[in-house]
Coordinates of C-alpha atoms and ligand atoms in Angstrom, one line a residue:
X3 CA 24.7 -41.9 -49.4
X4 CA 25.9 -44.7 -51.7
X5 CA 27.2 -42.0 -54.0
X6 CA 29.2 -40.1 -51.4
X7 CA 30.6 -43.4 -50.1
X8 CA 31.8 -44.2 -53.6
X9 CA 33.3 -40.8 -54.0
X10 CA 35.1 -41.1 -50.7
X11 CA 36.5 -44.5 -51.5
X12 CA 37.8 -43.2 -54.8
X13 CA 39.4 -40.3 -53.1
X14 CA 40.9 -42.6 -50.4
X15 CA 42.2 -45.1 -52.8
X16 CA 43.1 -42.5 -55.5
X17 CA 46.3 -43.3 -57.3
X18 CA 46.7 -46.6 -55.6
X19 CA 45.8 -49.7 -57.6
X20 CA 43.2 -50.9 -60.0
X21 CA 42.4 -53.6 -57.4
X22 CA 41.9 -50.8 -54.8
X23 CA 39.5 -49.0 -57.2
X24 CA 37.6 -52.2 -57.9
X25 CA 37.3 -52.9 -54.1
X26 CA 36.0 -49.4 -53.6
X27 CA 33.4 -50.0 -56.3
X28 CA 32.4 -53.3 -54.7
X29 CA 32.2 -51.8 -51.2
X30 CA 30.0 -49.1 -52.5
X31 CA 27.4 -51.6 -53.5
X32 CA 26.9 -53.0 -50.0
X33 CA 24.1 -51.6 -47.9
X34 CA 24.6 -48.5 -45.8
X35 CA 27.0 -49.2 -42.9
X36 CA 28.5 -47.3 -40.3
X37 CA 30.0 -45.2 -37.9
X38 CA 32.0 -46.2 -41.0
X39 CA 31.4 -49.9 -41.7
X40 CA 30.0 -50.6 -38.3
X41 CA 26.6 -51.9 -37.3
X42 CA 23.5 -50.4 -35.7
X43 CA 23.7 -50.6 -32.0
X44 CA 21.1 -52.9 -30.6
X45 CA 21.7 -52.1 -26.9
X46 CA 22.1 -48.7 -25.4
X47 CA 25.5 -48.1 -23.9
X48 CA 24.2 -46.3 -20.8
X49 CA 27.2 -44.0 -20.6
X50 CA 26.6 -42.7 -24.2
X51 CA 25.6 -39.1 -24.6
X52 CA 25.0 -36.8 -27.6
X53 CA 26.4 -33.3 -27.2
X54 CA 24.1 -30.8 -29.0
X55 CA 24.4 -27.2 -30.0
X56 CA 21.1 -25.5 -30.5
X57 CA 19.6 -29.0 -30.3
X58 CA 21.7 -30.3 -33.2
X59 CA 24.1 -33.2 -32.6
X60 CA 27.7 -32.1 -32.8
X61 CA 29.7 -34.7 -30.9
X62 CA 29.6 -37.7 -28.6
X63 CA 29.9 -37.5 -24.8
X64 CA 30.5 -39.8 -21.9
X65 CA 28.6 -39.8 -18.7
X66 CA 31.0 -39.7 -15.7
X67 CA 28.5 -39.0 -13.0
X68 CA 25.0 -37.5 -12.8
X69 CA 26.2 -33.9 -13.3
X70 CA 29.3 -34.5 -15.5
X71 CA 29.9 -35.4 -19.1
X72 CA 33.3 -35.9 -20.7
X73 CA 33.8 -34.9 -24.4
X74 CA 36.6 -33.8 -26.8
X75 CA 37.9 -30.2 -26.4
X76 CA 37.7 -29.6 -30.1
X77 CA 33.9 -30.0 -29.9
X78 CA 33.8 -26.8 -28.0
X79 CA 36.3 -24.9 -30.2
X80 CA 33.6 -22.5 -31.4
X81 CA 33.3 -21.3 -27.8
X82 CA 29.5 -21.6 -27.8
X83 CA 27.9 -20.2 -24.7
X84 CA 26.9 -23.0 -22.3
X85 CA 23.3 -22.0 -22.8
X86 CA 23.5 -23.1 -26.5
X87 CA 24.5 -26.6 -25.4
X88 CA 22.6 -29.6 -24.1
X89 CA 23.3 -33.3 -23.7
X90 CA 20.9 -36.0 -24.9
X91 CA 20.9 -39.4 -23.2
X92 CA 19.0 -42.6 -22.9
X93 CA 18.1 -43.5 -26.4
X94 CA 19.6 -45.3 -29.4
X95 CA 17.8 -42.8 -31.6
X96 CA 18.9 -39.2 -31.5
X97 CA 15.3 -38.0 -31.8
X98 CA 14.3 -40.0 -28.7
X99 CA 16.9 -38.7 -26.2
X100 CA 16.1 -36.9 -23.0
X101 CA 17.9 -33.6 -23.1
X102 CA 19.6 -31.8 -20.2
X103 CA 20.9 -28.2 -20.4
X104 CA 24.6 -27.5 -19.8
X105 CA 25.5 -25.1 -17.1
X106 CA 29.2 -24.7 -17.8
X107 CA 32.2 -26.4 -19.3
X108 CA 35.9 -26.6 -18.8
X109 CA 38.4 -27.2 -21.7
X110 CA 41.8 -28.6 -20.9
X111 CA 44.1 -25.6 -20.5
X112 CA 46.8 -27.2 -22.6
X113 CA 44.5 -28.3 -25.4
X114 CA 46.2 -28.0 -28.7
X115 CA 49.2 -26.0 -27.3
X116 CA 52.0 -27.7 -29.2
X117 CA 50.5 -30.5 -31.2
X118 CA 47.3 -30.4 -33.1
X119 CA 44.5 -31.8 -30.8
X120 CA 46.9 -32.4 -27.9
X121 CA 45.0 -32.9 -24.6
X122 CA 41.7 -33.1 -26.6
X123 CA 39.4 -33.3 -23.5
X124 CA 36.7 -31.2 -21.9
X125 CA 34.3 -31.6 -19.0
X126 CA 30.7 -30.4 -19.1
X127 CA 28.6 -29.7 -16.0
X128 CA 24.9 -30.1 -16.3
X129 CA 22.4 -27.6 -14.9
X130 CA 20.2 -30.5 -13.4
X131 CA 21.3 -34.0 -12.5
X132 CA 20.7 -36.9 -14.9
X133 CA 18.1 -39.4 -13.8
X134 CA 20.0 -42.7 -14.0
X135 CA 18.0 -45.7 -15.5
X136 CA 19.4 -49.2 -15.4
X137 CA 20.4 -50.3 -18.9
X138 CA 19.9 -46.9 -20.5
X139 CA 21.4 -44.0 -18.5
X140 CA 24.4 -44.4 -16.2
X141 CA 28.0 -43.6 -15.6
X142 CA 30.9 -45.2 -17.4
X143 CA 33.5 -47.2 -15.4
X144 CA 37.2 -46.8 -15.4
X145 CA 39.7 -49.6 -15.8
X146 CA 42.0 -50.4 -13.0
X147 CA 44.8 -47.9 -13.6
X148 CA 47.4 -49.0 -16.2
X149 CA 50.2 -47.1 -17.7
X150 CA 49.7 -47.7 -21.4
X151 CA 46.9 -48.0 -23.9
X152 CA 46.0 -51.7 -24.2
X153 CA 47.9 -52.3 -27.5
X154 CA 46.5 -55.1 -29.5
X155 CA 43.1 -55.2 -27.7
X156 CA 39.9 -54.9 -29.6
X157 CA 37.8 -52.0 -28.2
X158 CA 34.4 -50.7 -29.1
X159 CA 33.3 -47.2 -30.1
X160 CA 29.8 -45.9 -30.8
X161 CA 28.4 -42.7 -32.2
X162 CA 25.9 -40.8 -34.3
X163 CA 28.7 -39.6 -36.5
X164 CA 28.8 -39.8 -40.3
X165 CA 28.4 -43.1 -42.0
X166 CA 31.1 -42.3 -44.5
X167 CA 33.5 -39.4 -45.0
X168 CA 31.4 -36.5 -46.2
X169 CA 28.4 -38.8 -46.1
X170 CA 25.1 -38.7 -44.1
X171 CA 24.5 -38.5 -40.4
X172 CA 22.3 -41.3 -38.9
X173 CA 19.5 -40.9 -36.4
X174 CA 20.4 -44.3 -35.0
X175 CA 23.5 -45.0 -32.9
X176 CA 26.1 -47.1 -34.7
X177 CA 29.0 -49.0 -33.2
X178 CA 32.2 -50.8 -34.4
X179 CA 35.3 -52.5 -33.0
X180 CA 38.8 -51.2 -33.5
X181 CA 42.2 -52.5 -32.4
X182 CA 44.6 -50.4 -30.4
X183 CA 47.7 -49.8 -32.5
X184 CA 51.2 -48.9 -31.4
X185 CA 52.6 -45.6 -32.8
X186 CA 55.0 -47.5 -35.1
X187 CA 52.3 -49.9 -36.4
X188 CA 50.9 -49.5 -39.9
X189 CA 47.8 -47.4 -39.6
X190 CA 49.4 -45.2 -37.0
X191 CA 53.0 -44.8 -38.2
X192 CA 52.2 -42.2 -40.8
X193 CA 50.9 -39.8 -38.2
X194 CA 53.9 -40.7 -36.0
X195 CA 56.4 -39.8 -38.8
X196 CA 54.5 -36.6 -39.4
X197 CA 55.0 -35.7 -35.7
X198 CA 51.3 -35.4 -35.1
X199 CA 51.0 -37.8 -32.1
X200 CA 51.6 -36.8 -28.4
X201 CA 51.4 -39.0 -25.3
X202 CA 47.8 -37.9 -24.8
X203 CA 46.8 -39.7 -28.0
X204 CA 46.8 -43.2 -29.4
X205 CA 45.6 -44.8 -32.6
X206 CA 42.9 -47.5 -32.9
X207 CA 41.8 -49.1 -36.2
X208 CA 43.2 -51.3 -38.9
X209 CA 46.1 -50.9 -41.3
X210 CA 43.7 -51.1 -44.2
X211 CA 41.2 -48.6 -42.7
X212 CA 38.0 -50.5 -43.2
X213 CA 36.1 -49.4 -40.1
X214 CA 36.5 -46.2 -38.1
X215 CA 35.0 -43.3 -36.2
X216 CA 34.1 -40.3 -38.4
X217 CA 33.0 -36.7 -38.0
X218 CA 30.4 -36.4 -35.2
X219 CA 31.8 -39.4 -33.3
X220 CA 34.4 -37.3 -31.5
X221 CA 33.9 -37.2 -27.8
X222 CA 32.4 -40.6 -27.7
X223 CA 33.7 -43.4 -25.5
X224 CA 36.2 -46.1 -26.6
X225 CA 35.6 -48.9 -24.1
X226 CA 37.0 -52.4 -23.5
X227 CA 34.9 -55.5 -23.1
X228 CA 34.0 -54.6 -19.5
X229 CA 32.7 -51.2 -20.7
X230 CA 35.6 -49.5 -19.1
X231 CA 36.7 -46.1 -20.6
X232 CA 40.0 -46.3 -22.4
X233 CA 39.8 -43.4 -24.8
X234 CA 37.6 -40.8 -26.5
X235 CA 37.3 -40.3 -30.2
X236 CA 39.4 -37.3 -31.2
X237 CA 40.6 -37.0 -34.8
X238 CA 41.9 -38.8 -37.8
X239 CA 42.8 -38.0 -41.4
X240 CA 39.6 -38.8 -43.2
X241 CA 37.6 -41.8 -42.1
X242 CA 38.4 -45.4 -42.5
X243 CA 41.3 -44.7 -45.0
X244 CA 44.1 -47.2 -45.4
X245 CA 47.1 -46.1 -43.3
X246 CA 45.1 -43.6 -41.3
X247 CA 43.5 -45.1 -38.2
X248 CA 41.3 -43.1 -35.8
X249 CA 43.1 -41.2 -33.1
X250 CA 41.8 -41.3 -29.6
X251 CA 42.5 -39.2 -26.5
X252 CA 44.4 -41.2 -23.9
X253 CA 42.1 -40.6 -20.9
X254 CA 44.3 -42.6 -18.6
X255 CA 47.0 -40.0 -19.2
X256 CA 44.6 -37.2 -18.4
X257 CA 42.8 -38.9 -15.5
X258 CA 44.1 -36.5 -12.8
X259 CA 42.9 -33.4 -14.8
X260 CA 39.5 -35.0 -15.5
X261 CA 39.0 -36.0 -11.8
X262 CA 40.1 -32.5 -10.6
X263 CA 37.5 -30.9 -12.9
X264 CA 34.5 -33.2 -12.3
Ligands
4AZ316 C1 35.9 -35.6 -36.3 O1 36.1 -34.8 -37.2 C2 36.6 -36.9 -36.5 N1 38.5 -41.1 -38.4 C3 36.6 -37.9 -35.6 C4 37.2 -39.1 -35.7 C5 37.8 -39.3 -36.9 C6 37.9 -38.4 -37.9 C7 37.3 -37.2 -37.7 C8 38.5 -40.6 -37.1 O2 35.3 -35.4 -35.3

């Protein structure tokens, strides 16, 4: 893992500065971190789910009610049969989750129509209802409706995704905090200039990268300090790279579609 982190840092900082390279080397000597550079979660976010294909974790998911899980549309891009899918809940450790079979799923009909990962949202229905347990399994809450992503706010994301780009996947849930960025802010403005952002997306992270969601974190909930759902992890160029923050699905913008398909 240390090796792949170093390799990733080098790639990320390639051609930048000697200082950057030295920083990369220094960072590679600190103990394993993650989501990327997050910490091991010590308390279970009750709304947190693992979407699994043939019992293998592929993405995060968010419990909306006892039969409904929200995830990213691109997690279902392979069009796996619902019978191949299950949802694990109730444990910080992937090998300790209680698994529920998926009965069917609905992908947003305008997913990826014009912009890559546009409308990156899907709703899964479970074959049997979840048993809610206080403090470990329960539905996410929604913020009082507001028009825009909460720019400047620090939000929290958790997942069983990779600990570094191209690195290893943890058995433990990791979590980190990221700041909601405006499209023209450093960290998000590169995507903006490249025409890769739609109004169903927003960026969250830091101009210097540092900490971020990574592959396998998609579909997981980005929540505010009241544990209210603001976004779901969607995409990003690499993980934790400078100038390339994580991109999240703007669930507020897609609220009526989500509600109608629950
Ligand atoms: C992914 O592939 C993915 N750095 C999710 C989030 C990010 C990158 C990739 C954000 O699921």
